[in-house]
Coordinates of C-alpha atoms in Angstrom, one line a residue:
M1 CA 18.5 -39.8 8.3
V2 CA 15.9 -41.4 6.2
N3 CA 14.0 -40.1 4.1
N4 CA 14.1 -42.1 0.8
I5 CA 11.3 -44.9 0.7
N6 CA 13.6 -47.4 -0.2
K7 CA 16.1 -47.2 2.3
L8 CA 13.0 -48.3 4.6
A9 CA 12.9 -51.9 3.0
D10 CA 16.8 -52.3 2.8
L11 CA 16.2 -51.7 6.6
G12 CA 13.4 -54.6 7.1
I13 CA 10.9 -52.1 7.9
I14 CA 8.9 -52.8 5.0
K15 CA 8.1 -55.7 2.9
A16 CA 9.9 -54.5 -0.7
E17 CA 6.6 -56.0 -2.2
D18 CA 5.1 -52.8 -0.8
L19 CA 7.4 -50.5 -2.1
T20 CA 5.5 -49.7 -5.6
N21 CA 1.9 -48.3 -3.5
L22 CA 4.6 -46.6 -0.4
K23 CA 6.3 -44.7 -3.1
I24 CA 2.7 -42.9 -4.4
V25 CA 2.4 -41.9 -0.3
T26 CA 6.0 -40.7 0.1
D27 CA 5.8 -39.0 -3.6
K28 CA 2.6 -36.9 -2.4
Y29 CA 3.9 -36.0 1.1
S30 CA 7.1 -36.1 2.1
L31 CA 9.5 -38.0 4.2
S32 CA 11.7 -38.3 6.5
I33 CA 12.9 -39.9 9.9
S34 CA 16.1 -38.8 12.5
E35 CA 17.9 -41.9 13.4
E36 CA 17.1 -41.5 16.7
M37 CA 13.5 -42.5 15.8
I38 CA 14.7 -45.2 12.8
N39 CA 17.0 -47.4 15.7
L40 CA 13.5 -46.8 18.2
I41 CA 10.7 -48.2 15.1
K42 CA 13.4 -51.2 14.7
K43 CA 12.9 -52.2 17.7
G44 CA 9.6 -53.3 17.0
K45 CA 5.9 -53.7 18.6
K46 CA 7.3 -52.0 21.6
Y47 CA 7.6 -48.5 19.9
S48 CA 4.4 -49.3 17.7
A49 CA 3.3 -45.5 18.3
I50 CA 6.4 -43.7 16.9
S51 CA 6.1 -45.9 13.6
K52 CA 2.7 -44.9 13.0
Q53 CA 3.8 -41.0 13.2
F54 CA 6.9 -41.3 10.7
M55 CA 5.9 -43.9 8.8
P56 CA 3.9 -43.8 5.4
S57 CA 0.8 -45.8 4.6
L58 CA -1.5 -46.4 1.8
N59 CA -4.6 -44.7 4.6
E60 CA -2.9 -41.4 3.3
L61 CA -4.7 -41.6 -0.2
K62 CA -7.8 -41.6 1.4
E63 CA -9.3 -38.0 1.3
D64 CA -13.1 -36.7 2.8
E65 CA -14.9 -33.8 1.8
F66 CA -13.7 -32.6 5.1
E67 CA -9.8 -32.8 4.2
R68 CA -7.7 -29.6 3.0
S69 CA -4.4 -28.4 2.4
D70 CA -4.4 -26.0 4.6
P71 CA -6.4 -26.8 7.3
I72 CA -5.6 -24.0 10.0
G73 CA -6.0 -20.9 6.8
D74 CA -3.0 -20.2 7.4
E75 CA -2.5 -18.4 3.8
K76 CA -5.8 -15.9 4.9
F77 CA -3.5 -14.5 7.6
S78 CA -0.5 -14.2 5.4
P79 CA 0.9 -10.8 4.5
I80 CA 4.5 -11.6 3.8
K81 CA 6.0 -14.6 3.0
G82 CA 6.9 -15.9 6.8
I83 CA 4.1 -14.2 8.5
V84 CA 1.3 -15.7 10.0
H85 CA -0.4 -12.5 11.8
R86 CA -3.7 -14.2 13.1
Y87 CA -4.4 -12.7 16.4
K88 CA -3.4 -8.9 17.2
D89 CA -0.4 -9.5 19.9
R90 CA 1.5 -12.3 18.0
V91 CA 2.5 -13.7 15.1
L92 CA 4.2 -16.6 13.8
L93 CA 8.1 -16.2 11.9
K94 CA 7.7 -19.0 9.6
T95 CA 11.3 -19.3 9.1
N96 CA 12.0 -22.2 7.1
S97 CA 10.6 -25.8 5.6
A98 CA 12.3 -28.8 6.7
C99 CA 11.6 -31.2 9.5
A100 CA 13.9 -33.7 11.4
V101 CA 10.9 -36.2 10.8
Y102 CA 7.9 -35.8 8.9
C103 CA 5.1 -36.5 10.7
R104 CA 1.8 -38.8 8.9
F105 CA -1.3 -35.9 10.7
C106 CA 0.8 -32.6 10.0
F107 CA -1.6 -30.5 9.0
R108 CA 1.5 -27.8 6.7
R109 CA 2.0 -31.7 5.4
E110 CA 1.4 -29.5 1.9
V111 CA 4.1 -27.0 2.1
V112 CA 7.0 -29.0 4.2
G113 CA 9.0 -31.0 2.5
P114 CA 13.1 -32.4 2.1
S115 CA 13.7 -29.0 0.5
G116 CA 14.4 -27.3 3.1
E117 CA 13.6 -24.0 1.8
K118 CA 14.2 -21.3 4.1
L119 CA 13.0 -17.8 3.8
T120 CA 16.0 -16.1 2.1
Q121 CA 18.0 -13.1 4.0
E122 CA 15.9 -10.9 1.8
E123 CA 12.7 -11.6 2.5
T124 CA 13.3 -12.3 6.6
N125 CA 14.5 -8.6 6.6
E126 CA 10.9 -8.1 5.0
A127 CA 9.5 -10.2 7.6
I128 CA 11.6 -8.4 10.5
K129 CA 10.2 -5.0 9.3
Y130 CA 7.2 -5.9 9.4
I131 CA 7.4 -7.1 13.0
R132 CA 8.8 -3.8 13.7
K133 CA 6.2 -2.1 12.2
H134 CA 3.3 -4.0 14.0
K135 CA 3.8 -2.1 17.7
D136 CA 0.9 -4.8 19.1
V137 CA 2.6 -7.8 18.3
W138 CA 4.0 -9.2 21.8
E139 CA 5.0 -12.6 20.7
V140 CA 6.9 -13.9 18.4
I141 CA 6.4 -17.3 17.5
L142 CA 9.3 -19.0 15.4
T143 CA 8.0 -21.9 14.0
G144 CA 7.8 -24.0 10.3
G145 CA 8.9 -26.8 9.3
D146 CA 10.8 -26.7 12.7
P147 CA 14.0 -23.6 13.4
F148 CA 16.1 -25.6 15.8
V149 CA 17.3 -27.8 12.4
L150 CA 17.9 -24.5 10.8
S151 CA 21.9 -23.3 11.9
P152 CA 23.0 -22.1 15.2
E153 CA 24.1 -18.8 13.7
K154 CA 20.7 -18.6 11.3
I155 CA 18.6 -19.0 14.4
G156 CA 21.3 -16.4 16.3
N157 CA 21.0 -13.5 12.9
I158 CA 17.6 -13.9 13.8
L159 CA 17.1 -13.2 17.3
D160 CA 19.3 -10.6 17.1
S161 CA 17.4 -8.8 14.8
L162 CA 14.5 -9.3 17.6
D163 CA 16.9 -8.1 19.4
T164 CA 16.7 -4.7 18.1
I165 CA 12.8 -4.4 18.8
N166 CA 11.4 -3.2 21.7
H167 CA 8.1 -4.1 21.9
V168 CA 9.0 -8.3 21.3
K169 CA 8.7 -9.4 24.7
I170 CA 7.8 -13.1 24.1
I171 CA 10.1 -15.4 21.3
R172 CA 8.4 -18.2 21.4
F173 CA 9.8 -21.7 19.2
H174 CA 8.2 -24.7 18.2
T175 CA 9.7 -27.5 17.5
R176 CA 10.0 -31.1 17.8
V177 CA 14.0 -31.7 17.9
P178 CA 14.6 -32.2 21.4
I179 CA 12.5 -35.2 21.3
V180 CA 13.3 -36.3 17.7
K181 CA 16.6 -35.5 17.4
P182 CA 18.5 -34.1 20.8
R183 CA 21.9 -34.0 19.5
I184 CA 21.3 -31.0 18.1
I185 CA 20.5 -29.2 21.5
S186 CA 24.7 -28.6 21.0
E187 CA 26.1 -25.8 23.3
N188 CA 26.6 -24.0 20.4
L189 CA 23.1 -23.6 20.1
L190 CA 22.3 -22.8 24.0
K191 CA 24.4 -20.1 23.9
V192 CA 22.6 -18.5 20.8
L193 CA 19.8 -19.0 22.6
S194 CA 20.9 -17.3 26.2
N195 CA 20.7 -14.2 27.4
R196 CA 18.0 -12.7 24.9
K197 CA 15.8 -9.0 25.6
A198 CA 12.9 -10.7 25.4
T199 CA 11.9 -13.7 27.6
I200 CA 12.5 -17.3 25.4
Y201 CA 9.8 -20.5 25.5
I202 CA 10.1 -23.6 23.9
A203 CA 7.7 -25.9 22.9
I204 CA 7.7 -29.2 22.4
H205 CA 5.8 -31.7 20.7
I206 CA 5.5 -35.2 22.2
N207 CA 2.4 -37.8 21.4
H208 CA 3.4 -40.2 23.0
E209 CA 6.0 -41.8 26.8
S210 CA 8.2 -44.0 24.5
E211 CA 9.2 -40.9 22.1
M212 CA 10.9 -39.6 25.6
T213 CA 14.2 -40.9 25.5
E214 CA 16.9 -40.6 28.2
K215 CA 18.7 -38.2 25.3
A216 CA 15.2 -37.1 24.4
K217 CA 15.5 -36.2 28.8
E218 CA 19.0 -35.0 28.6
A219 CA 18.5 -32.1 25.7
C220 CA 15.3 -31.4 27.6
D221 CA 17.3 -30.5 31.5
K222 CA 19.8 -28.5 29.2
L223 CA 17.2 -26.4 27.7
A224 CA 15.7 -25.9 30.8
K225 CA 18.9 -25.6 32.9
K226 CA 19.6 -22.5 31.3
G227 CA 16.5 -21.4 32.3
F228 CA 14.0 -21.9 29.4
P229 CA 10.3 -22.1 29.9
L230 CA 9.4 -25.3 28.2
I231 CA 5.6 -26.4 27.1
G232 CA 4.7 -29.4 25.3
Q233 CA 2.3 -29.8 23.0
T234 CA 0.7 -33.0 21.8
V235 CA -2.1 -34.2 19.1
L236 CA -4.7 -36.4 19.8
L237 CA -4.1 -39.3 17.3
K238 CA -6.1 -42.6 17.3
G239 CA -4.4 -45.9 17.4
I240 CA -2.1 -43.9 19.5
N241 CA -2.8 -42.2 22.2
N242 CA -6.7 -41.9 22.4
K243 CA -7.0 -43.7 26.0
T244 CA -6.7 -42.1 29.3
S245 CA -3.8 -44.3 30.4
T246 CA -1.4 -43.5 27.8
L247 CA -1.8 -39.7 28.7
E248 CA -1.8 -39.8 32.2
K249 CA 1.5 -41.3 31.6
L250 CA 2.8 -39.1 28.9
F251 CA 1.8 -36.0 30.8
R252 CA 3.4 -37.4 33.8
I253 CA 6.4 -38.2 32.1
M254 CA 6.3 -34.4 30.4
L255 CA 6.5 -32.7 33.8
Q256 CA 8.9 -35.0 35.6
A257 CA 11.3 -33.4 32.6
K258 CA 10.4 -30.2 32.9
I259 CA 8.1 -30.1 30.2
K260 CA 4.1 -28.2 31.1
P261 CA 1.4 -30.0 29.2
Y262 CA 0.5 -26.6 26.7
Y263 CA -1.6 -27.9 24.2
L264 CA -3.6 -31.3 23.5
H265 CA -5.0 -30.5 19.9
H266 CA -7.7 -32.1 18.2
P267 CA -6.6 -33.1 15.3
D268 CA -6.8 -30.9 12.3
F269 CA -9.1 -31.9 9.1
A270 CA -5.2 -31.8 6.8
N271 CA -5.5 -34.2 3.4
G272 CA -5.5 -37.9 4.0
T273 CA -4.9 -38.1 8.1
G274 CA -8.3 -39.4 8.3
H275 CA -7.2 -42.5 10.4
F276 CA -5.7 -40.5 12.6
R277 CA -9.0 -38.6 13.4
V278 CA -10.8 -39.5 16.6
T279 CA -14.1 -37.5 17.8
I280 CA -14.6 -34.0 20.1
K281 CA -16.6 -36.7 22.2
E282 CA -13.8 -39.2 22.9
G283 CA -11.6 -36.2 23.9
Q284 CA -13.7 -34.4 26.1
K285 CA -14.1 -38.2 27.6
I286 CA -10.7 -38.8 27.9
M287 CA -10.0 -35.2 29.5
R288 CA -12.8 -35.8 32.1
E289 CA -10.9 -38.9 33.2
L290 CA -7.8 -36.9 34.0
R291 CA -8.7 -34.3 35.5
G292 CA -10.0 -36.8 37.9
S293 CA -6.5 -39.0 37.8
I294 CA -3.4 -36.7 37.4
S295 CA -2.9 -33.4 39.5
G296 CA -3.7 -30.5 37.7
I297 CA -0.3 -29.3 36.5
A298 CA -0.8 -31.9 34.6
I299 CA -3.4 -31.5 32.4
P300 CA -3.6 -29.1 29.2
T301 CA -5.9 -27.9 27.7
Y302 CA -7.4 -29.6 25.2
I303 CA -8.0 -27.2 21.7
L304 CA -9.8 -27.3 17.8
D305 CA -8.3 -25.1 15.7
I306 CA -11.1 -23.9 13.6
P307 CA -10.8 -24.8 10.3
G308 CA -10.5 -21.1 8.3
G309 CA -8.0 -19.7 10.0
Y310 CA -10.7 -18.9 12.8
G311 CA -8.7 -19.4 14.9
K312 CA -7.9 -21.9 18.7
V313 CA -11.2 -22.5 20.5
P314 CA -10.8 -24.7 24.4
I315 CA -13.6 -27.4 23.8
G316 CA -14.2 -28.7 27.1
P317 CA -15.1 -30.9 28.9
Q318 CA -18.0 -28.3 30.7
Y319 CA -18.6 -28.6 33.8
L320 CA -21.1 -25.1 34.3
K321 CA -23.9 -27.7 33.5
E322 CA -26.5 -25.4 33.5
R323 CA -27.8 -21.7 35.5
N324 CA -30.5 -19.6 36.4
E325 CA -31.0 -16.7 38.6
L326 CA -29.9 -18.5 41.8
N327 CA -28.1 -21.1 41.5
N328 CA -25.6 -22.9 39.1
F329 CA -25.1 -26.3 39.2
V330 CA -21.7 -27.5 38.5
E331 CA -20.6 -31.0 38.2
D332 CA -17.8 -33.2 39.6
I333 CA -15.5 -35.3 38.6
N334 CA -17.0 -37.5 39.4
G335 CA -20.5 -36.8 37.2
R336 CA -22.3 -35.7 40.5
L337 CA -24.4 -31.9 40.0
H338 CA -23.8 -29.3 42.6
I339 CA -25.6 -26.2 43.1
Y340 CA -23.5 -23.0 43.5
P341 CA -25.4 -19.5 44.4
S342 CA -25.5 -17.4 41.3
K343 CA -24.6 -13.9 44.4

């Protein structure tokens, strides 16, 4: 793992003369790139989509008036440390602040970092107590950071506690580990995840087909063979995957790896991420083109997290164009309007 800007220079990935300026970036926003991703970055242009996601850039020092340190409003909905309770039936349980890699577009980039702060046992107990008290909580989403960088023992202890809460029926892990550091998906971890009272889902973050290495496929296959449903989260990123053909390849590869594309996230207004941003209009155009070119099971929901903590909403495109008392006017994938009776 590389978490020092000087090491990137030693590896010949960045120029020595760029060190001083890039250190300003990494002093502000954490740097960590797994060995697996470093090896791909070193191969050059073919893996530029990976380099752009994890390598620091001076563009990160540019901020605009819309950006903020907590773009989706987690703090507003955090009653106690480690818990975010935005929706009635589910909570986030933020187990730790460390990740196997630090994405340069991360919406939690202000709080994740190499300190790897974990919830203490007392804080974890309080979080579990909160979940136990709130009977409407049907789903617990383990996130952070990345929960899969915790030891299997720690993950097992958390799951053991959740096993004692009868109203928790779904446990979801949000992780990049199977893609960026697949060796963590060990037999020990699989054993810890298995045979739980709640159904476990694994939400895997992947943004470009070049991330899906043979080792990543093997890691996903291990999880799938244990019966865990895999769903995929992708962020729409300028210069990385904001082309219909790029996302078509990615979503096909994900399905082949038993990952159902779940969400395509419009990029959040995180500080210093403007160079990754695309317009909603551009995203809708891509989604419209995907609808006509790939299977429906390969198409995720295109969503926007409303700034300030107001939640996720689907943002189209919209095929029902207008309506009156007699008829609806529906657009097909080729842009032609059709009449569909209102009755």
